[in-house]
Tab-separated table of C-alpha atoms and ligand atoms in Angstrom:
chain	number	residue	atom	x	y	z
J	1	MET	CA	64.201	-72.255	21.988
J	2	ILE	CA	65.367	-74.383	24.905
J	3	ASP	CA	62.947	-76.619	26.729
J	4	LEU	CA	63.742	-78.759	29.741
J	5	VAL	CA	60.955	-81.011	30.959
J	6	ASP	CA	61.260	-82.779	34.287
J	7	VAL	CA	65.017	-83.241	34.015
J	8	SER	CA	66.841	-85.093	36.790
J	9	LYS	CA	70.498	-85.984	37.206
J	10	THR	CA	72.024	-87.727	40.178
J	11	PHE	CA	75.762	-88.199	40.715
J	12	ARG	CA	76.942	-91.120	42.792
J	13	THR	CA	80.016	-90.145	44.760
J	14	PRO	CA	81.899	-91.880	47.574
J	15	GLY	CA	80.158	-89.463	49.935
J	16	GLY	CA	76.705	-90.500	48.702
J	17	GLU	CA	74.236	-89.388	46.068
J	18	VAL	CA	74.066	-85.807	44.849
J	19	HIS	CA	70.830	-84.709	43.215
J	20	ALA	CA	72.407	-82.116	40.939
J	21	LEU	CA	69.145	-81.697	38.983
J	22	ASP	CA	65.916	-82.585	40.711
J	23	HIS	CA	62.909	-82.513	38.351
J	24	VAL	CA	63.880	-79.318	36.584
J	25	SER	CA	61.495	-77.817	34.033
J	26	LEU	CA	62.430	-74.641	32.261
J	27	ARG	CA	61.635	-72.926	28.997
J	28	VAL	CA	63.756	-70.297	27.280
J	29	GLU	CA	61.907	-68.509	24.491
J	30	PRO	CA	63.557	-67.852	21.110
J	31	GLY	CA	65.721	-64.719	21.184
J	32	GLU	CA	65.461	-64.405	24.934
J	33	ILE	CA	68.346	-63.811	27.353
J	34	PHE	CA	67.712	-66.062	30.320
J	35	GLY	CA	69.849	-65.941	33.471
J	36	ILE	CA	70.185	-68.598	36.140
J	37	VAL	CA	71.503	-67.692	39.570
J	38	GLY	CA	72.134	-69.823	42.591
J	39	GLN	CA	74.744	-70.707	45.131
J	40	SER	CA	77.739	-72.888	44.463
J	41	GLY	CA	76.666	-76.493	44.015
J	42	ALA	CA	73.071	-75.560	43.118
J	43	GLY	CA	73.308	-77.465	39.828
J	44	LYS	CA	73.703	-74.571	37.393
J	45	SER	CA	76.618	-75.980	35.406
J	46	THR	CA	75.026	-79.411	35.312
J	47	LEU	CA	71.873	-77.834	33.898
J	48	ILE	CA	73.705	-75.960	31.156
J	49	ARG	CA	75.742	-79.067	30.336
J	50	THR	CA	72.544	-80.980	29.594
J	51	VAL	CA	71.699	-78.336	26.987
J	52	ASN	CA	74.818	-79.010	24.920
J	53	ALA	CA	74.672	-82.709	25.716
J	54	LEU	CA	77.904	-82.818	27.690
J	55	GLU	CA	75.768	-84.348	30.404
J	56	LYS	CA	72.976	-86.833	29.821
J	57	PRO	CA	70.009	-86.571	32.178
J	58	ASP	CA	68.850	-89.685	34.062
J	59	SER	CA	65.284	-88.768	33.170
J	60	GLY	CA	63.354	-85.991	31.472
J	61	THR	CA	63.922	-84.363	28.088
J	62	VAL	CA	66.029	-81.462	26.846
J	63	THR	CA	64.945	-79.922	23.549
J	64	VAL	CA	67.091	-77.385	21.734
J	65	ASP	CA	65.606	-75.728	18.685
J	66	GLY	CA	63.205	-78.592	18.088
J	67	ALA	CA	65.760	-81.394	18.514
J	68	VAL	CA	65.400	-83.622	21.578
J	69	ILE	CA	69.093	-83.449	22.357
J	70	SER	CA	68.840	-85.641	25.441
J	71	GLU	CA	67.808	-88.622	23.281
J	72	LEU	CA	70.091	-88.276	20.259
J	73	LYS	CA	73.197	-90.321	19.564
J	74	GLY	CA	76.129	-90.412	17.161
J	75	LYS	CA	75.963	-88.244	14.064
J	76	GLU	CA	72.569	-86.767	14.926
J	77	LEU	CA	73.838	-85.731	18.314
J	78	ARG	CA	76.941	-84.116	16.793
J	79	GLU	CA	74.741	-82.192	14.364
J	80	ALA	CA	72.376	-81.057	17.110
J	81	ARG	CA	75.275	-79.959	19.299
J	82	ARG	CA	76.212	-77.414	16.673
J	83	ARG	CA	73.047	-75.518	17.513
J	84	ALA	CA	74.610	-74.354	20.765
J	85	GLY	CA	77.877	-72.438	21.229
J	86	MET	CA	79.366	-72.085	24.683
J	87	ILE	CA	81.600	-69.566	26.477
J	88	PHE	CA	83.466	-70.148	29.707
J	89	GLN	CA	84.827	-68.324	32.740
J	90	HIS	CA	88.454	-68.988	31.791
J	91	PHE	CA	87.894	-68.551	28.045
J	92	ASN	CA	89.404	-71.982	27.179
J	93	LEU	CA	91.464	-70.642	24.262
J	94	LEU	CA	94.434	-72.530	22.845
J	95	SER	CA	97.515	-70.536	23.816
J	96	SER	CA	99.508	-71.723	20.799
J	97	ARG	CA	96.999	-70.336	18.329
J	98	THR	CA	96.165	-66.776	17.346
J	99	ALA	CA	92.703	-65.315	17.913
J	100	GLN	CA	91.883	-65.995	14.264
J	101	ALA	CA	93.134	-69.583	14.479
J	102	ASN	CA	91.196	-70.207	17.692
J	103	VAL	CA	88.003	-69.180	15.941
J	104	GLU	CA	88.895	-71.226	12.862
J	105	LEU	CA	89.454	-74.287	15.020
J	106	ALA	CA	85.752	-74.437	15.885
J	107	LEU	CA	85.006	-74.583	12.164
J	108	GLU	CA	87.763	-77.087	11.447
J	109	ILE	CA	86.075	-79.468	13.839
J	110	ALA	CA	82.784	-78.827	12.062
J	111	GLY	CA	84.423	-79.781	8.759
J	112	THR	CA	84.291	-76.371	7.075
J	113	SER	CA	86.687	-75.804	4.157
J	114	ARG	CA	89.838	-73.759	4.734
J	115	ALA	CA	88.683	-70.791	2.643
J	116	ASP	CA	85.268	-70.703	4.303
J	117	ARG	CA	86.876	-70.936	7.742
J	118	ARG	CA	89.101	-67.992	7.067
J	119	HIS	CA	86.267	-65.924	5.682
J	120	ARG	CA	83.868	-66.738	8.518
J	121	ALA	CA	86.481	-66.167	11.259
J	122	THR	CA	87.352	-62.771	9.809
J	123	GLU	CA	83.688	-61.868	9.644
J	124	ILE	CA	82.846	-62.954	13.180
J	125	LEU	CA	85.957	-61.313	14.683
J	126	GLU	CA	84.797	-58.096	13.115
J	127	LEU	CA	81.351	-58.569	14.622
J	128	VAL	CA	82.868	-58.796	18.129
J	129	GLY	CA	85.111	-55.774	17.467
J	130	LEU	CA	88.431	-57.611	17.309
J	131	SER	CA	89.500	-57.336	13.674
J	132	ASP	CA	92.685	-55.511	14.606
J	133	ARG	CA	93.735	-58.253	17.070
J	134	ALA	CA	93.076	-61.267	14.862
J	135	GLY	CA	96.789	-62.143	14.696
J	136	ALA	CA	97.389	-61.869	18.453
J	137	TYR	CA	97.968	-64.866	20.721
J	138	PRO	CA	95.826	-65.236	23.876
J	139	ALA	CA	98.742	-64.148	26.088
J	140	GLN	CA	98.814	-60.850	24.192
J	141	LEU	CA	95.133	-60.144	24.801
J	142	SER	CA	93.300	-58.598	27.763
J	143	GLY	CA	90.663	-60.617	29.616
J	144	GLY	CA	87.867	-58.800	27.808
J	145	GLN	CA	89.512	-59.389	24.434
J	146	LYS	CA	90.013	-63.069	25.237
J	147	GLN	CA	86.335	-63.407	26.041
J	148	ARG	CA	85.472	-61.683	22.756
J	149	VAL	CA	87.517	-64.357	20.985
J	150	GLY	CA	85.631	-66.936	23.063
J	151	ILE	CA	82.336	-65.434	21.903
J	152	ALA	CA	83.509	-65.335	18.285
J	153	ARG	CA	84.539	-68.988	18.508
J	154	ALA	CA	81.200	-69.956	20.061
J	155	LEU	CA	79.285	-68.192	17.302
J	156	ALA	CA	81.505	-69.164	14.363
J	157	ASP	CA	79.357	-72.107	13.325
J	158	ASN	CA	76.120	-70.057	13.430
J	159	PRO	CA	74.451	-71.649	16.439
J	160	SER	CA	70.972	-70.523	17.442
J	161	VAL	CA	71.799	-70.784	21.133
J	162	LEU	CA	74.633	-69.246	23.146
J	163	LEU	CA	75.420	-70.824	26.501
J	164	SER	CA	77.511	-68.992	29.051
J	165	ASP	CA	78.895	-70.475	32.253
J	166	GLU	CA	80.111	-67.555	34.388
J	167	ALA	CA	81.662	-65.934	31.306
J	168	THR	CA	82.257	-62.608	33.035
J	169	SER	CA	83.326	-63.838	36.478
J	170	ALA	CA	87.027	-63.393	35.755
J	171	LEU	CA	86.596	-59.863	34.396
J	172	ASP	CA	86.617	-56.463	36.120
J	173	PRO	CA	83.296	-54.604	36.370
J	174	GLU	CA	83.841	-52.321	33.385
J	175	THR	CA	84.982	-55.137	31.100
J	176	THR	CA	82.066	-57.227	32.375
J	177	ARG	CA	79.671	-54.504	31.271
J	178	SER	CA	81.165	-54.254	27.810
J	179	VAL	CA	81.110	-58.036	27.306
J	180	LEU	CA	77.499	-58.187	28.520
J	181	ASP	CA	76.512	-55.374	26.188
J	182	LEU	CA	78.175	-57.255	23.342
J	183	ILE	CA	76.201	-60.407	24.194
J	184	ARG	CA	72.982	-58.404	24.241
J	185	ARG	CA	73.760	-56.743	20.918
J	186	LEU	CA	74.643	-60.072	19.273
J	187	SER	CA	71.543	-61.681	20.690
J	188	ARG	CA	69.390	-58.965	19.152
J	189	GLU	CA	71.237	-58.794	15.815
J	190	LEU	CA	71.519	-62.535	15.263
J	191	GLY	CA	68.294	-63.572	16.992
J	192	LEU	CA	70.338	-65.704	19.389
J	193	THR	CA	68.741	-67.371	22.372
J	194	VAL	CA	71.069	-66.962	25.364
J	195	LEU	CA	71.157	-69.102	28.492
J	196	LEU	CA	73.666	-67.820	31.008
J	197	ILE	CA	74.588	-68.759	34.518
J	198	THR	CA	76.080	-66.346	36.957
J	199	HIS	CA	76.440	-65.652	40.652
J	200	GLU	CA	76.338	-61.906	40.024
J	201	MET	CA	72.973	-60.186	40.344
J	202	ASP	CA	74.357	-57.286	38.304
J	203	VAL	CA	74.649	-59.557	35.283
J	204	ILE	CA	70.979	-60.460	35.577
J	205	LYS	CA	69.964	-56.830	35.960
J	206	ARG	CA	72.011	-55.658	33.023
J	207	ILE	CA	70.999	-58.011	30.251
J	208	CYS	CA	68.458	-60.643	31.196
J	209	ASP	CA	64.877	-60.709	29.962
J	210	SER	CA	64.047	-63.583	32.299
J	211	ALA	CA	65.714	-65.276	35.230
J	212	ALA	CA	65.554	-68.299	37.482
J	213	LEU	CA	66.811	-69.023	40.977
J	214	MET	CA	68.258	-72.482	41.604
J	215	GLU	CA	68.871	-74.222	44.910
J	216	HIS	CA	69.772	-77.855	45.613
J	217	GLY	CA	69.062	-78.929	42.057
J	218	ARG	CA	65.646	-77.274	41.908
J	219	ILE	CA	64.297	-74.162	40.257
J	220	LEU	CA	62.695	-72.122	43.032
J	221	GLU	CA	61.430	-69.208	40.954
J	222	HIS	CA	61.516	-68.267	37.314
J	223	GLY	CA	59.901	-65.824	34.953
J	224	PRO	CA	60.298	-62.595	33.018
J	225	MET	CA	62.118	-59.921	35.019
J	226	ASP	CA	59.216	-57.505	35.423
J	227	GLN	CA	56.989	-60.370	36.513
J	228	LEU	CA	59.512	-61.557	39.115
J	229	LEU	CA	59.928	-58.040	40.442
J	230	THR	CA	56.206	-57.755	41.020
J	231	THR	CA	55.755	-61.156	42.621
J	232	PRO	CA	55.024	-60.777	46.343
J	233	GLY	CA	57.799	-62.311	48.430
J	234	SER	CA	60.049	-63.101	45.444
J	235	ARG	CA	63.525	-64.003	46.678
J	236	LEU	CA	65.098	-63.133	43.373
J	237	ALA	CA	63.520	-59.684	43.421
J	238	ALA	CA	64.745	-59.106	46.975
J	239	GLU	CA	68.260	-60.193	46.036
J	240	LEU	CA	68.308	-58.206	42.817
J	241	PHE	CA	67.329	-55.006	44.579
J	242	GLN	CA	68.483	-55.220	48.174
J	243	LEU	CA	66.947	-52.770	50.581
J	244	GLY	CA	68.703	-53.671	53.816
J	245	GLU	CA	67.370	-54.291	57.296
J	246	LEU	CA	64.063	-53.000	58.599
J	247	PRO	CA	64.248	-50.241	61.250
J	248	PRO	CA	62.948	-50.953	64.767
J	249	GLU	CA	59.155	-51.009	65.158
J	250	ARG	CA	57.907	-47.459	65.722
J	251	GLY	CA	54.254	-47.517	64.826
J	252	THR	CA	54.817	-46.646	61.183
J	253	THR	CA	53.896	-48.488	57.992
J	254	ILE	CA	56.702	-49.710	55.785
J	255	ILE	CA	56.117	-50.432	52.122
J	256	ASP	CA	58.266	-51.538	49.217
J	257	VAL	CA	57.426	-49.889	45.934
J	258	THR	CA	58.629	-51.583	42.767
J	259	PHE	CA	59.282	-49.470	39.713
J	260	THR	CA	59.493	-51.121	36.331
J	261	LYS	CA	60.159	-49.067	33.253
J	262	GLN	CA	59.650	-45.689	34.938
J	263	THR	CA	61.551	-42.656	33.803
J	264	SER	CA	62.155	-41.666	37.425
J	265	SER	CA	60.946	-42.620	40.885
J	266	GLU	CA	61.157	-39.129	42.362
J	267	PRO	CA	58.009	-37.355	41.086
J	268	VAL	CA	55.779	-40.165	42.332
J	269	ILE	CA	57.188	-40.007	45.848
J	270	ALA	CA	57.146	-36.204	45.915
J	271	ARG	CA	53.525	-36.164	44.775
J	272	LEU	CA	52.571	-38.758	47.362
J	273	ALA	CA	53.966	-36.495	50.076
J	274	ARG	CA	52.348	-33.355	48.675
J	275	ASP	CA	48.922	-34.635	47.625
J	276	GLN	CA	48.355	-36.961	50.551
J	277	GLY	CA	50.001	-34.697	53.107
J	278	LEU	CA	52.246	-37.489	54.372
J	279	ASP	CA	55.860	-37.017	55.461
J	280	VAL	CA	57.092	-40.094	53.690
J	281	ALA	CA	60.642	-41.161	54.466
J	282	ILE	CA	62.803	-43.096	52.037
J	283	LEU	CA	64.493	-45.926	53.950
J	284	GLY	CA	66.285	-47.449	51.028
J	285	ALA	CA	66.375	-47.578	47.285
J	286	ALA	CA	67.985	-49.885	44.792
J	287	MET	CA	67.474	-48.681	41.276
J	288	GLU	CA	69.044	-49.579	38.007
J	289	THR	CA	68.889	-47.484	34.892
J	290	ILE	CA	68.649	-49.895	32.026
J	291	HIS	CA	69.792	-49.542	28.424
J	292	ASP	CA	66.641	-47.772	27.240
J	293	GLY	CA	67.041	-45.086	29.941
J	294	THR	CA	64.135	-46.205	32.116
J	295	GLN	CA	64.514	-47.140	35.747
J	296	THR	CA	63.766	-50.447	37.364
J	297	GLY	CA	64.102	-51.130	41.045
J	298	ARG	CA	62.621	-50.859	44.468
J	299	THR	CA	62.223	-48.116	47.015
J	300	ARG	CA	61.374	-48.775	50.644
J	301	LEU	CA	59.187	-46.069	52.116
J	302	GLU	CA	58.126	-45.401	55.670
J	303	ILE	CA	54.723	-43.825	56.111
J	304	PRO	CA	54.478	-42.091	59.480
J	305	ALA	CA	51.974	-43.224	62.070
J	306	ALA	CA	48.719	-42.432	60.287
J	307	THR	CA	45.126	-43.578	60.252
J	308	GLY	CA	44.291	-46.718	58.338
J	309	ASP	CA	42.422	-44.578	55.814
J	310	GLN	CA	45.454	-42.426	55.137
J	311	VAL	CA	47.636	-45.478	54.578
J	312	GLU	CA	45.008	-46.974	52.278
J	313	ALA	CA	44.818	-43.705	50.330
J	314	ALA	CA	48.594	-43.690	49.919
J	315	LEU	CA	48.607	-47.280	48.707
J	316	SER	CA	45.796	-46.640	46.234
J	317	TYR	CA	47.555	-43.564	44.940
J	318	LEU	CA	50.790	-45.499	44.280
J	319	ARG	CA	48.922	-48.377	42.676
J	320	SER	CA	46.986	-45.940	40.491
J	321	GLN	CA	50.377	-44.832	39.166
J	322	GLY	CA	50.965	-48.356	37.929
J	323	LEU	CA	53.384	-49.240	40.705
J	324	PHE	CA	53.599	-52.537	42.521
J	325	VAL	CA	53.311	-51.996	46.266
J	326	GLU	CA	53.969	-54.509	49.003
J	327	VAL	CA	53.306	-53.735	52.674
J	328	VAL	CA	56.352	-55.022	54.525
J	329	ARG	CA	55.217	-54.148	58.017
B	1	ATP	N1	80.813	-85.234	37.477
B	1	ATP	C1	80.367	-85.127	38.735
B	1	ATP	N2	80.529	-86.116	39.618
B	1	ATP	C2	80.047	-86.029	40.882
B	1	ATP	N3	79.398	-84.973	41.362
B	1	ATP	C3	79.204	-83.930	40.528
B	1	ATP	C4	79.686	-83.942	39.184
B	1	ATP	N4	79.358	-82.770	38.599
B	1	ATP	C5	78.701	-82.053	39.535
B	1	ATP	N5	78.610	-82.746	40.709
B	1	ATP	C6	77.935	-82.284	41.931
B	1	ATP	O1	76.640	-81.836	41.587
B	1	ATP	C7	76.274	-80.662	42.311
B	1	ATP	C8	75.973	-79.542	41.346
B	1	ATP	O2	77.173	-79.158	40.674
B	1	ATP	P1	77.255	-77.979	39.618
B	1	ATP	O3	78.629	-77.945	39.091
B	1	ATP	O4	76.144	-78.135	38.645
B	1	ATP	O5	76.969	-76.715	40.551
B	1	ATP	P2	77.022	-75.148	40.197
B	1	ATP	O6	75.694	-74.595	40.558
B	1	ATP	O7	77.494	-74.974	38.809
B	1	ATP	O8	78.112	-74.612	41.233
B	1	ATP	P3	79.238	-73.454	41.050
B	1	ATP	O9	78.514	-72.152	41.235
B	1	ATP	O10	80.181	-73.724	42.149
B	1	ATP	O11	79.852	-73.611	39.704
B	1	ATP	C9	77.457	-80.375	43.230
B	1	ATP	O12	77.179	-80.920	44.486
B	1	ATP	C10	78.607	-81.100	42.566
B	1	ATP	O13	79.568	-81.487	43.507
B	2	MG	MG1	79.189	-74.140	37.946
């Protein structure tokens, strides 16, 4: 579990003060995959750096797995730091060491015996699917393989938290998907809590249970994915499932219908047209089929010029199907 309460951090630069974190409160539940998105300079890296104590907040507290990491020092701090492993955009592997030796290094620093290091590194490399490349140097590995070594190194010392700062940004889309799926699998198998930052909405859609949007050092929105998607006016929801521009005003009613955990959006729309006798037009749709085969996303529908009663009937019908409906115009 990760808990930030009222955390602030200001950097003093020649250009003036930068409020990198401005009263940030955030809670990541045990075993959850939590994604943070936001533009460059929003404070995402600073936030994650307070969680592994690379950055000390000016005020507020950061608790990781019961330890108030923002207030610890010396040996206690070093111990607490071991609760969180971190992966990076550019992998940060030592080029002079093999995959196996890179993973062992993390344990060397932790003071693990040579035999235990070897055993644990072999075990964790197998878990990330890299047993056959254990003797390879970073230069001999693909980007995806390098990140798997990065993940193995981060998890070698059995942390309860995995932190990821843009870990898939340097990878192509297919490799990104496989690394994300690996993170999800490990999170489920090992009960890992994952806090990741990304600028890619696809990353959030693919693996996150919850997400937050950051801007100018503040958290603007946060919550479980299905809750965010059904929050009227949510910016994260709009960015996750983009529906494009509205058509010119033509006397019609435009609604956004949010599907969460549906097997398909089509029958509902077809039935709306048939049962209500409305020629509904689909203006846009952004759907994602998630790992369990269900669909999540939004569809923008245009209901032709109709009486208020007909529109109301259509809205009630959709809501009776368990869908979240927002009248856009
Ligand atoms: N050590 C530092 N000294 C001075 N300013 C800093 C320092 N670290 C971060 N900042 C500033 O704090 C703000 C937040 O930086 P941060 O790296 O957390 O942003 P970010 O959201 O991770 O951005 P990006 O998406 O570009 O990685 C920025 O304005 C940055 O310039
Ligand atoms: Mg950053």
